[in-house]
Amino acid sequence: MTIPVREISEPPATREAASSLYRTDFYSWTRQQSRALRRRDVASIDWDNVIEEIESLGSEQEHKWTGHAARAIEHMFKILHWPDPPAATATHWRDEVEDRRDDMALTIKRNPALQGRYDEILEDAWRIGRGYAAKKLTRATVAVEGEARRKSARGEWQARIPQQCPWPLREILGYDPEPPKSAPARHHRRKVGPQPDPEVWPAPVAKRLAEIIRRAGRAPASRPRPRPRPAGRWSR
């Protein structure tokens, strides 16, 4: 059976038709509008929706940075407040923070104008990240103390985690928010991109992480497991 394929090589006859296509077949709309733009066919361009889509591309970059920052903040709070996490778990969270910082830095490298919006996008990231952390820490409390504690634990963690970020921006990012103004153009960080420093952390988070790792180093070694018997031997 032959499946009919909609012809998308020609733009719609009117902007009204293009606007309708935007709502019913977005893929075809993108193809038709790109062809109209290449031909400079002004009469066929669905201006309102094209403008909206271009604006949304910029918003996507903001959301991408915000998402990475929110997860970094979540993991920082888990390091800071999780009850007696194993060192392997805490170092996994540390690695997750470093990975998210790399993603944040890459987003800034590709979109340097976002550096002028740190105040707004960090506010969103903090709100989202503290919400993630409060949810995970509530689950940890319930796992230890029982389901009856869920509601009160949620309120306690929401109150305990600050509403506003108390840490310097650089300690969240791992890199300087702004490049040095005196830097030569060829070394300007807006060209090469920021480089997160794995040694830069909020002081309380760094202290707790060090304590977890140090405590694990003092723990007695695990008991060795008995070696398996060689195949083919029988015990008496």
Short mmCIF file of C-alpha atoms in Angstrom, two decimals:
data_model
loop_
_atom_site.label_atom_id
_atom_site.label_comp_id
_atom_site.label_asym_id
_atom_site.label_seq_id
_atom_site.Cartn_x
_atom_site.Cartn_y
_atom_site.Cartn_z
CA MET A 1 0.00 0.00 0.00
CA THR A 2 1.32 3.40 -0.95
CA ILE A 3 1.13 5.99 1.81
CA PRO A 4 0.33 9.46 0.48
CA VAL A 5 2.96 12.06 1.34
CA ARG A 6 1.94 15.66 1.82
CA GLU A 7 3.68 18.00 -0.56
CA ILE A 8 5.72 20.52 1.42
CA SER A 9 7.98 21.92 -1.28
CA GLU A 10 5.84 25.00 -1.89
CA PRO A 11 4.82 27.52 0.77
CA PRO A 12 1.11 28.02 1.47
CA ALA A 13 -0.72 30.58 -0.65
CA THR A 14 -1.62 32.83 2.27
CA ARG A 15 -0.38 33.67 5.74
CA GLU A 16 -3.70 32.44 7.10
CA ALA A 17 -3.03 29.03 5.56
CA ALA A 18 0.47 29.05 7.01
CA SER A 19 -0.89 29.91 10.46
CA SER A 20 -3.36 27.03 10.19
CA LEU A 21 -0.57 24.66 9.17
CA TYR A 22 1.47 25.79 12.20
CA ARG A 23 -1.30 24.44 14.44
CA THR A 24 -1.92 21.19 12.55
CA ASP A 25 1.45 20.08 11.13
CA PHE A 26 4.38 21.88 12.71
CA TYR A 27 7.02 19.94 10.77
CA SER A 28 5.50 20.88 7.40
CA TRP A 29 5.19 24.48 8.62
CA THR A 30 8.91 24.65 9.41
CA ARG A 31 9.83 23.29 5.99
CA GLN A 32 7.54 25.65 4.14
CA GLN A 33 8.59 28.69 6.11
CA SER A 34 12.29 27.95 5.65
CA ARG A 35 11.76 27.73 1.89
CA ALA A 36 9.80 30.98 1.89
CA LEU A 37 12.57 32.70 3.84
CA ARG A 38 15.27 31.44 1.49
CA ARG A 39 13.31 32.79 -1.47
CA ARG A 40 12.70 36.07 0.39
CA ASP A 41 9.00 35.42 -0.26
CA VAL A 42 7.76 37.99 2.26
CA ALA A 43 4.09 37.48 1.39
CA SER A 44 4.20 33.79 2.41
CA ILE A 45 5.98 34.20 5.74
CA ASP A 46 3.88 33.51 8.83
CA TRP A 47 5.46 36.40 10.72
CA ASP A 48 3.74 36.08 14.10
CA ASN A 49 4.58 32.42 14.53
CA VAL A 50 8.09 32.77 13.08
CA ILE A 51 8.83 35.52 15.61
CA GLU A 52 7.41 33.41 18.43
CA GLU A 53 9.54 30.43 17.44
CA ILE A 54 12.73 32.51 17.25
CA GLU A 55 12.05 33.94 20.71
CA SER A 56 11.41 30.44 22.04
CA LEU A 57 14.87 29.35 20.83
CA GLY A 58 16.44 31.93 23.13
CA SER A 59 14.19 30.86 25.99
CA GLU A 60 15.28 27.26 25.48
CA GLN A 61 18.88 28.26 26.16
CA GLU A 62 17.83 29.95 29.40
CA HIS A 63 15.86 26.87 30.41
CA LYS A 64 18.81 24.62 29.57
CA TRP A 65 21.17 26.60 31.82
CA THR A 66 18.54 26.81 34.56
CA GLY A 67 17.98 23.05 34.45
CA HIS A 68 21.68 22.28 34.82
CA ALA A 69 22.06 24.79 37.66
CA ALA A 70 18.98 23.46 39.47
CA ARG A 71 20.39 19.93 39.47
CA ALA A 72 23.76 21.18 40.70
CA ILE A 73 22.02 22.98 43.57
CA GLU A 74 19.99 19.87 44.38
CA HIS A 75 23.13 17.73 44.66
CA MET A 76 24.87 20.33 46.81
CA PHE A 77 22.01 20.21 49.29
CA LYS A 78 22.03 16.43 49.32
CA ILE A 79 25.74 16.51 50.18
CA LEU A 80 25.03 19.06 52.89
CA HIS A 81 21.98 17.47 54.54
CA TRP A 82 21.63 13.79 53.64
CA PRO A 83 21.85 11.66 56.81
CA ASP A 84 25.06 9.61 56.83
CA PRO A 85 25.47 9.02 53.10
CA PRO A 86 28.12 6.49 52.00
CA ALA A 87 31.25 8.16 50.67
CA ALA A 88 30.63 6.63 47.24
CA THR A 89 27.19 8.27 47.13
CA ALA A 90 28.53 11.66 48.22
CA THR A 91 31.34 11.58 45.67
CA HIS A 92 28.80 10.61 43.00
CA TRP A 93 26.85 13.76 43.89
CA ARG A 94 30.10 15.74 43.72
CA ASP A 95 30.74 14.35 40.24
CA GLU A 96 27.18 15.22 39.21
CA VAL A 97 27.74 18.82 40.33
CA GLU A 98 30.93 19.01 38.30
CA ASP A 99 29.19 17.58 35.23
CA ARG A 100 26.35 20.07 35.55
CA ARG A 101 28.82 22.92 35.92
CA ASP A 102 30.49 21.83 32.69
CA ASP A 103 27.08 21.88 31.00
CA MET A 104 26.35 25.34 32.42
CA ALA A 105 29.71 26.63 31.19
CA LEU A 106 29.15 25.20 27.72
CA THR A 107 25.72 26.84 27.54
CA ILE A 108 27.31 30.18 28.46
CA LYS A 109 30.08 29.70 25.91
CA ARG A 110 27.48 29.23 23.18
CA ASN A 111 25.21 31.98 24.52
CA PRO A 112 27.48 34.60 26.19
CA ALA A 113 24.67 37.16 26.44
CA LEU A 114 23.13 34.96 29.16
CA GLN A 115 25.85 36.27 31.49
CA GLY A 116 23.87 39.47 31.70
CA ARG A 117 20.88 37.53 33.04
CA TYR A 118 22.51 35.60 35.87
CA ASP A 119 20.35 37.26 38.53
CA GLU A 120 17.09 36.18 36.89
CA ILE A 121 18.09 32.70 35.78
CA LEU A 122 19.84 31.84 39.06
CA GLU A 123 16.70 32.85 40.95
CA ASP A 124 14.71 30.33 38.89
CA ALA A 125 17.40 27.67 39.27
CA TRP A 126 17.52 28.14 43.04
CA ARG A 127 13.74 27.82 43.38
CA ILE A 128 13.67 24.65 41.28
CA GLY A 129 16.82 23.13 42.82
CA ARG A 130 15.71 23.66 46.42
CA GLY A 131 12.39 22.05 45.49
CA TYR A 132 14.18 19.00 44.10
CA ALA A 133 16.37 18.79 47.19
CA ALA A 134 13.47 19.16 49.64
CA LYS A 135 11.60 16.35 47.87
CA LYS A 136 14.59 13.98 47.96
CA LEU A 137 15.47 14.81 51.57
CA THR A 138 11.84 14.25 52.58
CA ARG A 139 12.01 10.79 51.04
CA ALA A 140 15.21 10.09 52.96
CA THR A 141 13.53 11.11 56.21
CA VAL A 142 10.48 8.94 55.49
CA ALA A 143 12.71 5.96 54.69
CA VAL A 144 14.24 6.19 58.18
CA GLU A 145 11.34 7.44 60.30
CA GLY A 146 8.27 6.11 58.53
CA GLU A 147 5.47 7.32 56.28
CA ALA A 148 3.77 9.19 59.12
CA ARG A 149 6.60 11.73 58.97
CA ARG A 150 6.13 12.63 55.29
CA LYS A 151 4.01 15.77 55.72
CA SER A 152 5.95 17.23 58.64
CA ALA A 153 9.32 16.34 57.08
CA ARG A 154 8.36 18.10 53.86
CA GLY A 155 7.55 21.26 55.79
CA GLU A 156 10.74 21.03 57.82
CA TRP A 157 12.95 20.71 54.76
CA GLN A 158 11.13 23.49 52.94
CA ALA A 159 11.77 25.72 55.95
CA ARG A 160 15.36 24.58 56.45
CA ILE A 161 16.56 25.18 52.89
CA PRO A 162 16.93 28.95 52.34
CA GLN A 163 14.43 30.69 50.07
CA GLN A 164 17.22 32.89 48.69
CA CYS A 165 20.69 31.75 47.66
CA PRO A 166 23.12 32.52 50.52
CA TRP A 167 26.24 31.58 48.55
CA PRO A 168 28.31 33.69 46.15
CA LEU A 169 27.42 33.09 42.53
CA ARG A 170 30.93 31.86 41.72
CA GLU A 171 30.55 29.05 44.29
CA ILE A 172 27.47 27.79 42.47
CA LEU A 173 28.96 28.09 38.99
CA GLY A 174 32.51 27.01 39.75
CA TYR A 175 33.72 29.79 37.45
CA ASP A 176 33.84 33.58 37.46
CA PRO A 177 30.47 35.03 36.43
CA GLU A 178 32.18 37.77 34.41
CA PRO A 179 35.52 37.66 32.57
CA PRO A 180 38.22 40.12 33.66
CA LYS A 181 37.71 43.43 31.85
CA SER A 182 41.46 43.80 31.39
CA ALA A 183 41.88 40.41 29.67
CA PRO A 184 43.25 40.57 26.10
CA ALA A 185 40.67 39.89 23.43
CA ARG A 186 42.26 36.59 22.39
CA HIS A 187 41.92 35.30 25.96
CA HIS A 188 38.47 36.74 26.60
CA ARG A 189 36.37 34.10 28.32
CA ARG A 190 33.34 35.00 26.29
CA LYS A 191 35.31 33.63 23.33
CA VAL A 192 36.86 30.51 24.86
CA GLY A 193 34.15 29.87 27.45
CA PRO A 194 34.34 29.72 31.25
CA GLN A 195 36.31 26.91 32.84
CA PRO A 196 34.77 25.49 36.05
CA ASP A 197 37.22 24.96 38.91
CA PRO A 198 36.53 21.66 40.74
CA GLU A 199 38.01 23.15 43.93
CA VAL A 200 35.44 25.95 44.16
CA TRP A 201 32.46 25.08 46.40
CA PRO A 202 30.21 26.75 48.95
CA ALA A 203 32.15 26.43 52.21
CA PRO A 204 29.55 24.38 54.15
CA VAL A 205 29.16 21.91 51.27
CA ALA A 206 32.93 21.48 50.90
CA LYS A 207 33.27 20.94 54.65
CA ARG A 208 30.54 18.28 54.79
CA LEU A 209 31.91 16.47 51.74
CA ALA A 210 35.37 16.36 53.29
CA GLU A 211 33.92 15.01 56.55
CA ILE A 212 32.05 12.21 54.74
CA ILE A 213 35.16 11.15 52.82
CA ARG A 214 37.40 11.38 55.91
CA ARG A 215 34.96 9.32 57.97
CA ALA A 216 34.90 6.65 55.28
CA GLY A 217 38.70 6.53 55.33
CA ARG A 218 38.65 5.74 59.07
CA ALA A 219 36.02 3.02 58.73
CA PRO A 220 37.25 -0.56 59.26
CA ALA A 221 37.87 -2.52 56.11
CA SER A 222 35.09 -4.82 55.04
CA ARG A 223 35.47 -8.46 55.97
CA PRO A 224 37.07 -10.42 53.11
CA ARG A 225 34.81 -12.92 51.42
CA PRO A 226 35.88 -16.58 51.36
CA ARG A 227 37.55 -17.58 48.11
CA PRO A 228 35.47 -19.93 45.94
CA ARG A 229 36.58 -23.53 45.69
CA PRO A 230 38.23 -24.51 42.41
CA ALA A 231 35.90 -26.27 40.03
CA GLY A 232 35.95 -30.07 40.22
CA ARG A 233 36.94 -30.35 43.88
CA TRP A 234 34.70 -32.02 46.39
CA SER A 235 34.71 -31.37 50.09
CA ARG A 236 34.64 -34.22 52.51
#
